[in-house]
Amino acid sequence: MEKAYKEIAPRLAGLRDALGLSVDQMAARLGVEPEKVAAYESGAVEIPVSYLFTVAQECGIDLTVLVSGGEAHLRQYSLVRQGEGLSVERRKDYDYKSLAYRFTGRRMEPFLIRVPPKAPEQVNTATHAGQEFIYMLEGRLEITLAGRPEVLEPGDSLYFNSETPHGLRALGESDALFLDVIL
């Protein structure tokens, strides 16, 4: 199976070209280094969903377009049944399912995310524009915010500024499952 980020990379490059931007100009617009833009567009490295979300926001397109190549088309409501959702299989350490990928003009991005247990040194941190809301469903999740760990259990919720460096890992033997809404 082809890695999803290999399919997403040409859409990123095509979007940048359609906007008439150089790699340096896109990097400046997104607030990242030009090397990151080039690497993500090359298809050689995994693309963080936070990066895709920022590109979608900054360029005024639906995240669905970048992830699937298809257009969101529903305007009144979008129903996603249990076990469905658009898989964003672009990282080996997290399983993302977009829960509103069919709805056009979204003001938030809701995801169902499954995170496996891992050692603290294996946790990658991310930052991106916006705010985030996490609601725990199963397992135990350690989220490190600006170097400070917080442990979430089922029923717990967390709202934070997504520009705060954050990293996730499940604790114990089981995966952590949670709803993550990015605004």
Short mmCIF file of C-alpha atoms in Angstrom, two decimals:
data_model
loop_
_atom_site.label_atom_id
_atom_site.label_comp_id
_atom_site.label_asym_id
_atom_site.label_seq_id
_atom_site.Cartn_x
_atom_site.Cartn_y
_atom_site.Cartn_z
CA MET A 1 0.00 0.00 0.00
CA GLU A 2 1.30 3.42 -0.92
CA LYS A 3 2.05 5.67 2.03
CA ALA A 4 -0.61 8.40 2.32
CA TYR A 5 1.99 11.15 2.59
CA LYS A 6 3.34 10.15 -0.85
CA GLU A 7 -0.11 10.89 -2.26
CA ILE A 8 -0.52 14.10 -0.27
CA ALA A 9 2.88 15.57 -1.22
CA PRO A 10 1.99 16.37 -4.86
CA ARG A 11 -1.25 18.02 -3.71
CA LEU A 12 0.79 20.29 -1.43
CA ALA A 13 3.17 21.20 -4.26
CA GLY A 14 0.25 21.69 -6.67
CA LEU A 15 -1.54 23.99 -4.25
CA ARG A 16 1.61 26.08 -3.77
CA ASP A 17 2.06 26.29 -7.54
CA ALA A 18 -1.60 27.22 -8.05
CA LEU A 19 -1.15 30.07 -5.58
CA GLY A 20 1.96 31.23 -7.48
CA LEU A 21 4.19 30.89 -4.43
CA SER A 22 7.81 29.78 -4.22
CA VAL A 23 8.90 27.36 -1.51
CA ASP A 24 10.37 30.31 0.42
CA GLN A 25 7.15 32.32 0.11
CA MET A 26 5.01 29.37 1.25
CA ALA A 27 7.35 28.80 4.19
CA ALA A 28 7.06 32.45 5.22
CA ARG A 29 3.27 32.30 4.93
CA LEU A 30 3.14 29.16 7.12
CA GLY A 31 5.82 30.28 9.59
CA VAL A 32 8.09 27.28 8.94
CA GLU A 33 11.51 26.72 7.42
CA PRO A 34 11.68 26.36 3.61
CA GLU A 35 13.40 22.98 4.11
CA LYS A 36 10.24 21.65 5.78
CA VAL A 37 8.03 22.78 2.92
CA ALA A 38 10.37 21.16 0.38
CA ALA A 39 10.64 17.94 2.41
CA TYR A 40 6.87 17.57 2.80
CA GLU A 41 6.31 18.27 -0.90
CA SER A 42 8.96 15.69 -1.86
CA GLY A 43 6.93 12.73 -0.57
CA ALA A 44 10.02 11.38 1.18
CA VAL A 45 8.97 12.17 4.76
CA GLU A 46 5.83 11.83 6.85
CA ILE A 47 3.67 14.96 6.96
CA PRO A 48 2.27 15.97 10.36
CA VAL A 49 -1.49 16.53 10.37
CA SER A 50 -0.80 19.81 12.16
CA TYR A 51 1.12 20.98 9.08
CA LEU A 52 -1.73 19.93 6.76
CA PHE A 53 -4.22 21.75 8.99
CA THR A 54 -2.12 24.93 8.90
CA VAL A 55 -1.76 24.76 5.10
CA ALA A 56 -5.53 24.29 4.73
CA GLN A 57 -6.26 27.24 7.03
CA GLU A 58 -3.69 29.57 5.49
CA CYS A 59 -4.66 28.71 1.90
CA GLY A 60 -8.42 28.75 2.45
CA ILE A 61 -9.15 25.15 1.45
CA ASP A 62 -10.73 22.18 3.20
CA LEU A 63 -8.34 19.74 4.84
CA THR A 64 -10.25 17.03 2.94
CA VAL A 65 -8.79 18.29 -0.34
CA LEU A 66 -5.22 17.79 0.91
CA VAL A 67 -5.83 14.46 2.62
CA SER A 68 -8.04 12.70 0.07
CA GLY A 69 -7.84 14.75 -3.10
CA GLY A 70 -11.65 14.94 -3.04
CA GLU A 71 -13.89 17.85 -2.24
CA ALA A 72 -16.10 18.13 0.81
CA HIS A 73 -19.62 18.78 -0.44
CA LEU A 74 -22.20 18.64 2.35
CA ARG A 75 -23.48 21.94 3.72
CA GLN A 76 -26.34 21.13 6.12
CA TYR A 77 -24.95 18.17 8.03
CA SER A 78 -22.59 15.25 7.74
CA LEU A 79 -23.24 11.96 9.53
CA VAL A 80 -20.30 9.64 10.18
CA ARG A 81 -21.24 6.24 11.58
CA GLN A 82 -19.20 4.31 14.13
CA GLY A 83 -16.05 2.86 12.56
CA GLU A 84 -16.23 5.24 9.62
CA GLY A 85 -14.39 8.49 9.08
CA LEU A 86 -11.62 9.40 6.67
CA SER A 87 -8.43 7.68 7.80
CA VAL A 88 -5.47 9.99 7.81
CA GLU A 89 -2.88 7.22 7.86
CA ARG A 90 0.14 9.43 7.49
CA ARG A 91 2.07 8.57 10.63
CA LYS A 92 3.02 5.22 12.06
CA ASP A 93 2.58 6.35 15.66
CA TYR A 94 -0.97 7.79 15.54
CA ASP A 95 -4.22 6.71 13.86
CA TYR A 96 -6.35 9.72 12.86
CA LYS A 97 -9.92 9.55 11.56
CA SER A 98 -11.43 12.79 10.30
CA LEU A 99 -15.04 12.96 11.47
CA ALA A 100 -16.26 15.90 9.34
CA TYR A 101 -14.43 15.37 6.05
CA ARG A 102 -17.64 15.52 3.96
CA PHE A 103 -18.77 18.90 5.32
CA THR A 104 -17.63 21.96 3.39
CA GLY A 105 -16.67 25.24 5.06
CA ARG A 106 -15.77 23.65 8.39
CA ARG A 107 -14.72 25.97 11.19
CA MET A 108 -13.19 23.12 13.17
CA GLU A 109 -11.53 19.78 12.44
CA PRO A 110 -12.80 16.92 14.64
CA PHE A 111 -10.66 13.77 14.73
CA LEU A 112 -10.90 10.44 16.49
CA ILE A 113 -7.29 9.64 17.41
CA ARG A 114 -5.71 6.46 18.69
CA VAL A 115 -2.24 6.76 20.24
CA PRO A 116 -0.15 3.72 21.27
CA PRO A 117 2.05 3.43 24.35
CA LYS A 118 5.66 4.50 23.82
CA ALA A 119 8.73 5.55 25.74
CA PRO A 120 9.03 9.25 26.66
CA GLU A 121 12.04 9.68 24.38
CA GLN A 122 9.96 8.50 21.39
CA VAL A 123 7.41 11.30 21.74
CA ASN A 124 7.48 13.92 18.98
CA THR A 125 6.23 17.40 19.75
CA ALA A 126 4.18 19.59 17.42
CA THR A 127 2.97 23.15 17.25
CA HIS A 128 0.43 24.72 14.91
CA ALA A 129 -1.92 27.65 14.71
CA GLY A 130 -5.24 27.58 16.51
CA GLN A 131 -6.66 25.95 19.59
CA GLU A 132 -7.38 22.34 20.46
CA PHE A 133 -9.88 20.43 22.57
CA ILE A 134 -9.29 16.82 23.67
CA TYR A 135 -11.93 14.58 25.25
CA MET A 136 -10.69 11.21 26.51
CA LEU A 137 -12.67 8.08 25.61
CA GLU A 138 -10.43 5.08 26.48
CA GLY A 139 -7.06 4.39 28.07
CA ARG A 140 -4.67 6.84 29.68
CA LEU A 141 -3.00 9.64 27.72
CA GLU A 142 0.03 11.63 28.72
CA ILE A 143 0.17 14.96 26.94
CA THR A 144 3.21 17.11 27.46
CA LEU A 145 2.49 20.82 27.09
CA ALA A 146 5.57 23.07 26.96
CA GLY A 147 7.54 20.39 28.82
CA ARG A 148 4.92 19.79 31.51
CA PRO A 149 3.20 16.37 31.46
CA GLU A 150 -0.52 16.01 32.15
CA VAL A 151 -2.29 12.64 32.38
CA LEU A 152 -5.82 12.32 30.99
CA GLU A 153 -8.22 9.46 31.70
CA PRO A 154 -11.69 8.65 30.27
CA GLY A 155 -14.05 11.56 30.82
CA ASP A 156 -11.23 14.11 31.20
CA SER A 157 -10.94 17.01 28.79
CA LEU A 158 -8.25 19.51 27.91
CA TYR A 159 -8.41 22.78 25.97
CA PHE A 160 -5.14 24.44 24.95
CA ASN A 161 -3.41 26.83 22.58
CA SER A 162 -2.02 24.67 19.75
CA GLU A 163 1.03 26.92 19.47
CA THR A 164 2.13 25.39 22.78
CA PRO A 165 4.59 22.58 22.00
CA HIS A 166 2.67 19.36 22.65
CA GLY A 167 3.42 15.64 22.44
CA LEU A 168 1.28 12.57 23.12
CA ARG A 169 1.70 9.00 24.30
CA ALA A 170 -0.53 6.37 25.85
CA LEU A 171 0.39 5.10 29.29
CA GLY A 172 0.20 1.46 30.32
CA GLU A 173 -0.36 -1.45 27.95
CA SER A 174 -3.35 -0.10 25.98
CA ASP A 175 -3.80 2.57 23.33
CA ALA A 176 -5.40 5.88 24.27
CA LEU A 177 -8.50 6.85 22.26
CA PHE A 178 -9.79 10.40 22.28
CA LEU A 179 -11.74 13.02 20.39
CA ASP A 180 -9.53 15.89 19.23
CA VAL A 181 -11.10 19.07 17.88
CA ILE A 182 -8.79 21.60 16.25
CA LEU A 183 -10.03 25.17 15.78
#
